[in-house]
Amino acid sequence: MSKYLYGLSVKDIQNLIFSTNELKSIIGGSGLIKSFEVDKQQYDKNIIINAAGNIKLVFEEDEKDRLLKLVLTLRREFGKKACGVEICQSIVKFEDGELKEAFKKLERELNVERNKAHLRFDFSNFLIKMAPKSGRPMVAGDDADLLTLQKNNYYNDNIKKDDDIAGLEIKTIPKNSKNKTAIIHADGNSLGIKIANLLKEAKTDKEVKDVYKNFSEKLEKITQDAFEEAIKPFKDKKRYKNIRKVILGGDDLAIICSADIALELTSKFIKAFERLSTQKLSFKNAENSKLTMCAGIAFCNHKFPFHYAIKLAESLCSYAKEQSRAMNSDLPPSSIMFHNIQSSSVSNYKNLIATELTFTNIIKSLDIGSVFIGKETKKESTKEHENVDVGLNFGPYFINEEDVRDSSFITMDRFLEFVKLFMKNNSPRSRLRDYLDILADNYTNSKTRLERISEMIASKNSGSDDFTTKEFEDKFQFGDKFSFTNPFVARIKDEKISCYTPFYDIISYFSITDIKKDEQ
């Protein structure tokens, strides 16, 4: 007997949620998206996945009319809840024993739907007044558009009470004393491969259905528990308490928090996610149960348009995934990439690397034997390289030490140790800014400046509370080819050797955070 696999997904969820910079609207929008599900009692036997605008249901042949009615009503129902929301739907017909292939076909068809242009219900012309905060048609008698009002109403009706009990602030965006906010986007690695491994032992449609259903439910629970564990250390600190969970479903995480805690919070979350997945997922081999995750963190002013910041965070996450796959394609290790937004065009991180974070042809002649080359880079037979670029994008920063051993990367924990080191007396933070300015123009002069800075540090050193270049070099663990006066590692970039320095990331971190010495 024929059956039907139905799938629904919400398009551009994050653009819908971050249409304004008002925290109330953002949190309300996130809650609104999470309410996009079918009635659990009515469709209990059909449900495979039913959460946050991601719905998968199976219907028997005799339920075909019920399915067609659902297709028509869900689009209308969700459209009423959130004006302008774009819904992608598809139905795949299959026979007994073909559910596994039906899932693959459904995902392909949903991807096609996502790439189609949809006509918005709230389209406008020049005669309609637009809401200044969202650029959508304004509702008569109000200064907001209909979608923003719906998100605000959802917050008031469903979330406000819990926020009041928890003492969470809704009027202001989480930020530090420098008005810097962090937008974090994290995403699991190679989940499709994990599911495929589980499906190898599934023989019947019921077993296939159980694999998808159980994995989805456990993954969401793991993600939720990992997040709660990660924020525990910050709940009692008033200045950090207002951590806002924006999107959290499956393996996806998007949050807004003070720039001061973003790196530590994200690192704690990913560590908890890895540990809990190993404990709670049902793989025969415990090592196979471990899930990994990459994250991108966009630091910005609290008034910067968040729909741009979240796109950059996604792009940073994608860049981290790309580098992680290069380290291990079977199970990409967890890593974090971050960037401080200083310009208006920031949606693509690779464009930023090309336009802002690369000094082109700075090193006129490089002896490849004079710089550290990690295991991830194929050793070059050519000893001399000319017109070598210097990249300021030193990351991503990995979570586990075993993943970076013998490579040219470091962990986030070690980066945070550098933060402590550069808070010591006699730290050269301000002088390193001058060094980078000189490096952009002349490599030889910049090397002379670093040697002079190193001499000044040594002459002023008087105790254990002072910064030392030796401690700096020891923390990197790159051997004698990496030093304070030769702060470069070599990696392949576009089939060409390029050098990378960590100084820019260290200086950037201090420019956006306001960490007190007693908080380290």
Short mmCIF file of C-alpha atoms in Angstrom, two decimals:
data_model
loop_
_atom_site.label_atom_id
_atom_site.label_comp_id
_atom_site.label_asym_id
_atom_site.label_seq_id
_atom_site.Cartn_x
_atom_site.Cartn_y
_atom_site.Cartn_z
CA MET A 1 0.00 0.00 0.00
CA SER A 2 1.24 3.49 -0.88
CA LYS A 3 2.16 6.00 1.82
CA TYR A 4 3.00 9.71 1.84
CA LEU A 5 5.89 11.54 3.47
CA TYR A 6 5.08 15.19 4.13
CA GLY A 7 7.66 17.86 4.90
CA LEU A 8 7.43 21.53 5.87
CA SER A 9 10.15 24.06 6.62
CA VAL A 10 10.13 27.78 7.29
CA LYS A 11 12.34 29.79 4.95
CA ASP A 12 14.76 32.47 6.22
CA ILE A 13 13.90 31.99 9.89
CA GLN A 14 16.67 34.24 11.14
CA ASN A 15 15.76 37.12 8.82
CA LEU A 16 12.22 36.92 10.15
CA ILE A 17 13.37 36.95 13.77
CA PHE A 18 16.00 39.68 13.39
CA SER A 19 13.89 42.08 11.31
CA THR A 20 14.39 44.74 14.03
CA ASN A 21 16.90 45.38 16.81
CA GLU A 22 14.24 45.42 19.52
CA LEU A 23 14.89 42.60 21.97
CA LYS A 24 11.19 42.10 22.66
CA SER A 25 10.50 41.56 18.96
CA ILE A 26 13.48 39.23 18.57
CA ILE A 27 12.56 37.01 21.53
CA GLY A 28 8.89 37.05 20.51
CA GLY A 29 9.81 36.09 16.95
CA SER A 30 11.91 33.17 18.16
CA GLY A 31 9.02 31.94 20.29
CA LEU A 32 6.62 32.41 17.41
CA ILE A 33 8.73 30.22 15.12
CA LYS A 34 8.94 27.53 17.80
CA SER A 35 5.14 27.46 17.89
CA PHE A 36 5.05 26.40 14.23
CA GLU A 37 4.08 22.77 14.72
CA VAL A 38 1.10 20.48 14.17
CA ASP A 39 -1.27 19.42 16.95
CA LYS A 40 0.50 16.60 18.79
CA GLN A 41 -2.70 14.85 19.85
CA GLN A 42 -4.32 15.02 16.44
CA TYR A 43 -1.25 13.83 14.50
CA ASP A 44 0.57 11.78 17.14
CA LYS A 45 0.85 8.59 15.05
CA ASN A 46 2.01 10.56 11.99
CA ILE A 47 4.73 12.67 13.60
CA ILE A 48 8.40 12.03 12.93
CA ILE A 49 9.75 15.57 13.51
CA ASN A 50 7.62 18.41 14.86
CA ALA A 51 9.57 21.41 16.12
CA ALA A 52 10.41 25.04 15.30
CA GLY A 53 9.10 25.14 11.75
CA ASN A 54 10.61 21.77 10.80
CA ILE A 55 7.84 19.21 10.31
CA LYS A 56 7.98 15.65 8.93
CA LEU A 57 4.85 13.45 8.93
CA VAL A 58 3.91 10.07 7.42
CA PHE A 59 0.37 9.37 6.19
CA GLU A 60 -1.27 6.15 5.02
CA GLU A 61 -3.13 5.93 1.70
CA ASP A 62 -6.51 6.16 3.44
CA GLU A 63 -5.38 9.43 5.10
CA LYS A 64 -4.69 11.19 1.80
CA ASP A 65 -7.61 13.62 2.12
CA ARG A 66 -6.48 14.51 5.64
CA LEU A 67 -2.99 15.22 4.32
CA LEU A 68 -4.20 17.46 1.49
CA LYS A 69 -6.32 19.42 3.95
CA LEU A 70 -3.26 19.87 6.18
CA VAL A 71 -1.20 21.20 3.27
CA LEU A 72 -3.79 23.89 2.61
CA THR A 73 -4.45 24.84 6.23
CA LEU A 74 -0.87 24.98 7.59
CA ARG A 75 0.28 27.65 5.15
CA ARG A 76 -2.75 29.77 6.02
CA GLU A 77 -2.43 29.10 9.76
CA PHE A 78 1.27 29.97 9.94
CA GLY A 79 0.75 32.97 7.65
CA LYS A 80 -1.83 34.34 10.09
CA LYS A 81 0.55 33.88 13.02
CA ALA A 82 3.46 35.63 11.28
CA CYS A 83 2.67 37.95 8.39
CA GLY A 84 4.98 37.41 5.44
CA VAL A 85 6.44 34.11 6.64
CA GLU A 86 7.54 31.89 3.75
CA ILE A 87 6.54 28.23 4.01
CA CYS A 88 8.10 25.44 1.94
CA GLN A 89 6.10 22.20 1.64
CA SER A 90 6.47 18.95 -0.28
CA ILE A 91 4.89 15.49 -0.43
CA VAL A 92 6.66 12.30 -1.53
CA LYS A 93 4.70 9.16 -2.36
CA PHE A 94 6.42 5.88 -1.52
CA GLU A 95 5.71 2.18 -1.12
CA ASP A 96 6.37 -0.08 1.87
CA GLY A 97 10.09 -0.34 2.59
CA GLU A 98 10.99 2.86 0.70
CA LEU A 99 10.84 5.42 3.52
CA LYS A 100 14.62 5.79 3.63
CA GLU A 101 14.75 6.87 -0.03
CA ALA A 102 11.62 8.98 0.41
CA PHE A 103 13.43 11.10 3.03
CA LYS A 104 16.27 11.80 0.59
CA LYS A 105 13.83 12.80 -2.14
CA LEU A 106 11.85 15.00 0.27
CA GLU A 107 14.98 16.95 1.30
CA ARG A 108 15.87 17.52 -2.35
CA GLU A 109 12.39 18.81 -3.12
CA LEU A 110 12.34 21.09 -0.05
CA ASN A 111 15.70 22.53 -1.11
CA VAL A 112 14.23 23.32 -4.52
CA GLU A 113 11.29 25.05 -2.83
CA ARG A 114 13.62 27.11 -0.62
CA ASN A 115 15.41 28.43 -3.69
CA LYS A 116 12.21 29.62 -5.34
CA ALA A 117 11.18 33.26 -5.01
CA HIS A 118 7.98 33.68 -2.99
CA LEU A 119 5.64 36.65 -3.27
CA ARG A 120 5.33 38.29 0.13
CA PHE A 121 1.83 38.93 1.45
CA ASP A 122 2.87 42.32 2.80
CA PHE A 123 4.25 43.70 -0.48
CA SER A 124 3.84 47.46 -0.82
CA ASN A 125 4.11 50.37 -3.22
CA PHE A 126 5.20 53.97 -2.82
CA LEU A 127 1.77 55.00 -1.49
CA ILE A 128 2.13 52.90 1.68
CA LYS A 129 3.97 54.26 4.70
CA MET A 130 6.81 51.99 5.84
CA ALA A 131 7.76 51.11 9.41
CA PRO A 132 11.19 52.72 9.99
CA LYS A 133 12.58 49.87 12.12
CA SER A 134 11.78 47.00 9.76
CA GLY A 135 11.12 48.51 6.31
CA ARG A 136 7.76 46.72 6.11
CA PRO A 137 4.31 48.32 5.57
CA MET A 138 3.18 50.15 8.70
CA VAL A 139 -0.06 49.28 10.49
CA ALA A 140 -2.50 52.20 10.71
CA GLY A 141 -2.39 53.82 14.14
CA ASP A 142 0.95 52.26 15.05
CA ASP A 143 4.61 52.86 14.14
CA ALA A 144 5.32 49.16 13.55
CA ASP A 145 4.53 46.63 10.84
CA LEU A 146 2.12 43.72 11.37
CA LEU A 147 4.84 41.08 11.81
CA THR A 148 6.55 43.11 14.55
CA LEU A 149 3.22 43.55 16.34
CA GLN A 150 2.58 39.80 16.11
CA LYS A 151 6.00 39.03 17.57
CA ASN A 152 5.50 41.56 20.38
CA ASN A 153 2.06 40.14 21.16
CA TYR A 154 3.46 36.62 21.28
CA TYR A 155 6.11 37.77 23.74
CA ASN A 156 3.53 39.47 25.98
CA ASP A 157 1.20 36.46 25.95
CA ASN A 158 3.67 33.58 26.21
CA ILE A 159 7.15 34.66 27.35
CA LYS A 160 6.92 37.81 29.49
CA LYS A 161 5.77 36.01 32.63
CA ASP A 162 8.76 33.64 32.61
CA ASP A 163 11.15 36.55 31.94
CA ASP A 164 9.72 38.48 34.88
CA ILE A 165 10.20 35.49 37.17
CA ALA A 166 13.79 35.02 35.96
CA GLY A 167 14.49 38.75 36.28
CA LEU A 168 15.57 39.08 32.64
CA GLU A 169 15.73 42.53 31.03
CA ILE A 170 13.73 43.06 27.83
CA LYS A 171 14.12 46.78 27.20
CA THR A 172 17.83 46.77 26.39
CA ILE A 173 20.05 44.56 24.25
CA PRO A 174 22.68 42.57 26.22
CA LYS A 175 25.91 44.57 25.97
CA ASN A 176 29.03 45.49 27.90
CA SER A 177 30.29 48.88 29.07
CA LYS A 178 31.67 49.51 25.57
CA ASN A 179 28.17 48.95 24.09
CA LYS A 180 29.44 45.79 22.40
CA THR A 181 27.08 42.87 21.79
CA ALA A 182 27.84 39.34 20.57
CA ILE A 183 25.64 37.47 18.10
CA ILE A 184 26.44 33.75 18.16
CA HIS A 185 25.46 31.15 15.58
CA ALA A 186 26.41 27.51 16.15
CA ASP A 187 25.66 24.45 14.04
CA GLY A 188 26.40 20.73 14.32
CA ASN A 189 28.92 18.99 12.07
CA SER A 190 28.19 16.06 9.75
CA LEU A 191 24.79 15.20 11.23
CA GLY A 192 23.73 13.71 7.91
CA ILE A 193 26.57 11.20 8.16
CA LYS A 194 25.57 10.32 11.72
CA ILE A 195 21.97 9.66 10.68
CA ALA A 196 23.16 7.64 7.68
CA ASN A 197 25.19 5.41 10.03
CA LEU A 198 22.13 4.84 12.20
CA LEU A 199 19.99 4.07 9.15
CA LYS A 200 22.35 1.30 7.99
CA GLU A 201 20.80 -1.05 10.53
CA ALA A 202 17.21 0.09 9.93
CA LYS A 203 15.44 -2.48 7.75
CA THR A 204 11.74 -1.57 8.00
CA ASP A 205 9.91 1.73 7.57
CA LYS A 206 9.08 1.70 11.28
CA GLU A 207 12.76 1.39 12.17
CA VAL A 208 13.63 4.24 9.78
CA LYS A 209 10.90 6.39 11.31
CA ASP A 210 12.14 5.60 14.83
CA VAL A 211 15.72 6.54 13.87
CA TYR A 212 14.70 9.99 12.65
CA LYS A 213 12.27 10.59 15.48
CA ASN A 214 14.54 9.45 18.31
CA PHE A 215 17.61 11.20 16.93
CA SER A 216 15.70 14.47 16.48
CA GLU A 217 14.22 14.37 19.99
CA LYS A 218 17.50 13.42 21.67
CA LEU A 219 19.44 16.03 19.70
CA GLU A 220 17.09 18.81 20.77
CA LYS A 221 17.26 17.66 24.41
CA ILE A 222 21.08 17.51 24.28
CA THR A 223 21.25 21.01 22.80
CA GLN A 224 18.88 22.43 25.40
CA ASP A 225 20.72 20.77 28.31
CA ALA A 226 24.12 21.88 26.99
CA PHE A 227 22.93 25.47 26.74
CA GLU A 228 21.52 25.46 30.28
CA GLU A 229 24.78 24.01 31.58
CA ALA A 230 26.83 26.63 29.71
CA ILE A 231 24.97 29.64 31.14
CA LYS A 232 25.06 28.46 34.77
CA PRO A 233 28.34 30.23 35.67
CA PHE A 234 26.95 33.57 34.44
CA LYS A 235 23.47 33.50 36.00
CA ASP A 236 24.63 34.92 39.32
CA LYS A 237 26.58 37.78 37.75
CA LYS A 238 24.23 40.71 37.23
CA ARG A 239 26.20 42.26 34.39
CA TYR A 240 26.12 38.99 32.42
CA LYS A 241 22.75 37.60 33.50
CA ASN A 242 20.79 38.81 30.48
CA ILE A 243 21.82 36.05 28.06
CA ARG A 244 19.04 35.75 25.50
CA LYS A 245 18.30 32.49 23.75
CA VAL A 246 17.04 33.48 20.32
CA ILE A 247 16.84 30.30 18.26
CA LEU A 248 17.50 26.94 19.85
CA GLY A 249 16.23 23.79 18.18
CA GLY A 250 17.87 20.60 17.01
CA ASP A 251 21.58 21.34 16.76
CA ASP A 252 21.11 25.04 15.97
CA LEU A 253 21.89 27.76 18.46
CA ALA A 254 21.65 31.51 18.13
CA ILE A 255 21.99 33.76 21.15
CA ILE A 256 22.63 37.38 22.05
CA CYS A 257 24.90 38.16 24.98
CA SER A 258 27.45 40.64 26.29
CA ALA A 259 30.64 40.66 24.23
CA ASP A 260 32.61 40.04 27.43
CA ILE A 261 31.43 36.44 27.83
CA ALA A 262 30.76 35.29 24.25
CA LEU A 263 33.93 33.24 23.70
CA GLU A 264 33.82 31.52 27.08
CA LEU A 265 30.07 30.87 26.86
CA THR A 266 30.32 29.36 23.37
CA SER A 267 33.26 27.18 24.36
CA LYS A 268 31.39 25.87 27.43
CA PHE A 269 28.31 25.15 25.33
CA ILE A 270 30.20 23.16 22.70
CA LYS A 271 32.10 21.15 25.33
CA ALA A 272 28.82 20.25 27.05
CA PHE A 273 27.24 19.42 23.68
CA GLU A 274 30.07 17.01 22.82
CA ARG A 275 29.97 15.31 26.23
CA LEU A 276 26.18 14.95 26.40
CA SER A 277 25.95 13.60 22.86
CA THR A 278 28.51 10.91 23.69
CA GLN A 279 26.46 9.93 26.74
CA LYS A 280 22.95 10.04 25.32
CA LEU A 281 23.06 9.03 21.65
CA SER A 282 22.55 5.36 20.82
CA PHE A 283 25.54 4.28 18.75
CA LYS A 284 27.25 0.94 19.23
CA ASN A 285 30.62 2.68 19.38
CA ALA A 286 30.73 5.45 22.00
CA GLU A 287 33.20 7.43 19.89
CA ASN A 288 30.70 7.43 17.01
CA SER A 289 28.07 8.90 19.35
CA LYS A 290 30.10 12.06 19.83
CA LEU A 291 28.77 15.07 17.94
CA THR A 292 30.87 18.12 17.18
CA MET A 293 29.86 21.69 16.47
CA CYS A 294 31.26 24.86 14.91
CA ALA A 295 30.30 28.40 15.84
CA GLY A 296 30.63 31.91 14.45
CA ILE A 297 30.54 34.98 16.70
CA ALA A 298 29.91 38.45 15.30
CA PHE A 299 30.80 41.28 17.70
CA CYS A 300 29.01 44.55 16.97
CA ASN A 301 27.69 47.75 18.50
CA HIS A 302 24.33 47.13 20.17
CA LYS A 303 22.66 49.42 17.59
CA PHE A 304 24.17 47.69 14.56
CA PRO A 305 21.45 45.98 12.40
CA PHE A 306 21.25 42.45 13.75
CA HIS A 307 20.05 40.93 10.47
CA TYR A 308 23.50 41.79 9.07
CA ALA A 309 25.29 40.55 12.19
CA ILE A 310 23.53 37.17 12.18
CA LYS A 311 24.46 36.69 8.51
CA LEU A 312 28.10 37.36 9.36
CA ALA A 313 27.87 34.94 12.30
CA GLU A 314 26.55 32.27 9.90
CA SER A 315 29.38 33.04 7.47
CA LEU A 316 31.94 32.78 10.29
CA CYS A 317 30.41 29.44 11.30
CA SER A 318 30.68 28.20 7.70
CA TYR A 319 34.33 29.29 7.57
CA ALA A 320 35.05 27.41 10.81
CA LYS A 321 33.35 24.30 9.40
CA GLU A 322 35.45 24.52 6.24
CA GLN A 323 38.69 24.66 8.24
CA SER A 324 37.52 21.85 10.54
CA ARG A 325 36.72 19.59 7.59
CA ALA A 326 40.23 20.22 6.28
CA MET A 327 41.58 18.89 9.59
CA ASN A 328 39.34 15.78 9.65
CA SER A 329 36.74 15.15 6.96
CA ASP A 330 35.22 12.12 8.73
CA LEU A 331 34.43 13.94 11.99
CA PRO A 332 35.24 17.65 11.71
CA PRO A 333 36.47 18.87 15.11
CA SER A 334 34.59 21.60 16.96
CA SER A 335 35.87 25.14 16.40
CA ILE A 336 34.95 28.81 16.86
CA MET A 337 35.58 31.82 14.61
CA PHE A 338 34.92 35.42 15.60
CA HIS A 339 35.14 38.89 14.09
CA ASN A 340 34.60 42.45 15.28
CA ILE A 341 32.37 44.36 12.84
CA GLN A 342 33.93 47.69 11.88
CA SER A 343 32.30 48.37 8.50
CA SER A 344 28.81 48.42 7.02
CA SER A 345 29.25 45.60 4.46
CA VAL A 346 29.82 42.48 6.52
CA SER A 347 27.59 39.63 5.35
CA ASN A 348 30.36 37.43 3.91
CA TYR A 349 33.45 36.65 5.97
CA LYS A 350 35.57 35.54 3.01
CA ASN A 351 35.03 38.96 1.44
CA LEU A 352 36.21 40.54 4.69
CA ILE A 353 39.34 38.39 4.61
CA ALA A 354 40.13 39.63 1.11
CA THR A 355 39.35 43.31 1.74
CA GLU A 356 40.24 43.92 5.40
CA LEU A 357 42.20 41.02 6.86
CA THR A 358 44.94 40.35 4.30
CA PHE A 359 48.13 42.32 3.69
CA THR A 360 48.92 41.41 0.08
CA ASN A 361 52.47 40.63 -1.08
CA ILE A 362 53.97 42.02 2.14
CA ILE A 363 56.80 39.52 2.64
CA LYS A 364 58.93 39.94 -0.49
CA SER A 365 61.03 36.84 0.12
CA LEU A 366 60.19 34.11 2.64
CA ASP A 367 62.47 31.25 3.65
CA ILE A 368 59.89 28.54 4.28
CA GLY A 369 62.23 26.93 6.79
CA SER A 370 62.02 29.99 9.03
CA VAL A 371 58.31 29.69 9.89
CA PHE A 372 56.21 27.03 11.58
CA ILE A 373 54.14 24.83 9.25
CA GLY A 374 51.41 22.68 10.79
CA LYS A 375 50.41 19.13 9.90
CA GLU A 376 47.36 20.43 8.00
CA THR A 377 49.61 22.07 5.38
CA LYS A 378 51.53 20.01 2.84
CA LYS A 379 55.24 20.71 3.11
CA GLU A 380 56.44 22.74 0.16
CA SER A 381 59.43 21.51 -1.84
CA THR A 382 60.26 25.09 -2.85
CA LYS A 383 62.34 26.71 -0.13
CA GLU A 384 62.01 30.35 -1.16
CA HIS A 385 58.65 32.04 -1.71
CA GLU A 386 58.19 35.54 -3.04
CA ASN A 387 55.46 38.14 -2.42
CA VAL A 388 53.82 36.25 0.44
CA ASP A 389 50.52 37.51 1.90
CA VAL A 390 50.02 38.03 5.64
CA GLY A 391 46.59 37.08 6.97
CA LEU A 392 45.13 38.50 10.18
CA ASN A 393 42.48 35.74 10.40
CA PHE A 394 44.47 33.40 12.64
CA GLY A 395 41.52 31.18 13.61
CA PRO A 396 39.38 29.22 13.86
CA TYR A 397 40.04 28.30 17.47
CA PHE A 398 39.38 24.67 18.29
CA ILE A 399 37.85 23.15 21.41
CA ASN A 400 40.04 20.12 22.12
CA GLU A 401 43.84 20.03 22.36
CA GLU A 402 44.11 16.68 20.56
CA ASP A 403 42.55 18.26 17.47
CA VAL A 404 45.28 20.91 17.11
CA ARG A 405 48.33 18.86 18.10
CA ASP A 406 51.16 19.49 15.59
CA SER A 407 48.95 21.92 13.65
CA SER A 408 49.25 25.69 13.22
CA PHE A 409 46.02 26.30 15.14
CA ILE A 410 45.34 26.69 18.85
CA THR A 411 42.36 26.04 21.12
CA MET A 412 39.93 28.61 22.45
CA ASP A 413 41.11 27.81 25.98
CA ARG A 414 44.64 28.76 25.01
CA PHE A 415 43.42 31.95 23.35
CA LEU A 416 41.66 32.91 26.59
CA GLU A 417 44.93 32.23 28.41
CA PHE A 418 46.54 34.79 26.10
CA VAL A 419 43.86 37.25 27.21
CA LYS A 420 45.02 36.75 30.80
CA LEU A 421 48.65 37.06 29.74
CA PHE A 422 48.05 40.36 27.95
CA MET A 423 46.34 41.74 31.05
CA LYS A 424 49.61 41.56 32.96
CA ASN A 425 51.75 44.58 33.72
CA ASN A 426 53.96 45.80 30.88
CA SER A 427 51.66 44.23 28.26
CA PRO A 428 52.48 45.46 24.71
CA ARG A 429 48.85 45.70 23.53
CA SER A 430 48.95 49.33 22.40
CA ARG A 431 52.38 48.93 20.78
CA LEU A 432 51.16 45.92 18.80
CA ARG A 433 48.50 48.10 17.18
CA ASP A 434 51.31 50.30 15.85
CA TYR A 435 53.17 47.19 14.73
CA LEU A 436 50.21 46.01 12.60
CA ASP A 437 49.96 49.44 10.98
CA ILE A 438 53.63 49.25 10.02
CA LEU A 439 53.28 45.62 8.86
CA ALA A 440 50.59 46.69 6.38
CA ASP A 441 53.21 48.85 4.61
CA ASN A 442 56.63 47.34 5.20
CA TYR A 443 57.54 43.92 6.56
CA THR A 444 61.19 44.79 7.26
CA ASN A 445 60.32 47.88 9.30
CA SER A 446 57.65 45.94 11.21
CA LYS A 447 60.18 43.27 12.18
CA THR A 448 62.51 45.97 13.49
CA ARG A 449 59.64 47.44 15.51
CA LEU A 450 58.83 44.05 17.08
CA GLU A 451 62.46 43.57 18.08
CA ARG A 452 62.41 46.99 19.72
CA ILE A 453 59.16 46.17 21.56
CA SER A 454 60.70 42.90 22.77
CA GLU A 455 63.73 44.77 24.14
CA MET A 456 61.48 47.26 25.95
CA ILE A 457 59.48 44.43 27.55
CA ALA A 458 62.66 42.72 28.76
CA SER A 459 64.11 45.95 30.18
CA LYS A 460 60.97 46.73 32.19
CA ASN A 461 60.33 43.21 33.48
CA SER A 462 60.54 43.09 37.26
CA GLY A 463 58.40 40.19 38.51
CA SER A 464 55.89 37.37 37.96
CA ASP A 465 53.05 39.83 37.34
CA ASP A 466 54.80 41.23 34.27
CA PHE A 467 54.32 40.16 30.66
CA THR A 468 57.20 38.15 29.18
CA THR A 469 57.80 37.16 25.56
CA LYS A 470 58.91 33.67 26.69
CA GLU A 471 55.56 32.96 28.33
CA PHE A 472 53.86 34.17 25.15
CA GLU A 473 55.93 31.81 22.98
CA ASP A 474 55.53 28.81 25.32
CA LYS A 475 51.73 29.00 25.19
CA PHE A 476 51.68 28.62 21.40
CA GLN A 477 53.75 25.40 21.47
CA PHE A 478 54.96 25.95 17.90
CA GLY A 479 58.66 25.36 18.62
CA ASP A 480 61.65 27.60 17.87
CA LYS A 481 60.30 28.72 14.45
CA PHE A 482 57.64 30.83 16.14
CA SER A 483 58.54 33.70 18.45
CA PHE A 484 57.37 37.13 19.58
CA THR A 485 59.61 38.71 16.93
CA ASN A 486 58.63 36.13 14.29
CA PRO A 487 54.89 35.70 15.06
CA PHE A 488 53.85 33.83 11.93
CA VAL A 489 52.67 30.38 10.92
CA ALA A 490 52.48 29.26 7.28
CA ARG A 491 49.37 27.75 5.68
CA ILE A 492 48.15 27.08 2.17
CA LYS A 493 45.72 29.73 0.90
CA ASP A 494 44.33 29.42 -2.64
CA GLU A 495 47.18 27.02 -3.50
CA LYS A 496 49.69 29.59 -2.30
CA ILE A 497 51.69 29.80 0.91
CA SER A 498 50.48 32.60 3.21
CA CYS A 499 51.57 33.62 6.69
CA TYR A 500 49.20 34.28 9.60
CA THR A 501 49.68 36.19 12.85
CA PRO A 502 47.59 36.00 16.06
CA PHE A 503 48.21 39.63 17.08
CA TYR A 504 45.15 41.05 15.33
CA ASP A 505 42.70 38.71 17.12
CA ILE A 506 44.27 39.44 20.51
CA ILE A 507 44.11 43.20 19.99
CA SER A 508 40.56 43.00 18.59
CA TYR A 509 39.37 41.06 21.61
CA PHE A 510 40.59 43.76 23.99
CA SER A 511 39.01 46.49 21.86
CA ILE A 512 35.55 44.95 22.18
CA THR A 513 35.58 43.58 25.73
CA ASP A 514 35.80 45.07 29.18
CA ILE A 515 37.08 42.13 31.20
CA LYS A 516 38.27 43.03 34.67
CA LYS A 517 41.43 41.41 35.98
CA ASP A 518 39.60 39.84 38.94
CA GLU A 519 37.11 38.18 36.57
CA GLN A 520 39.73 36.14 34.77
#
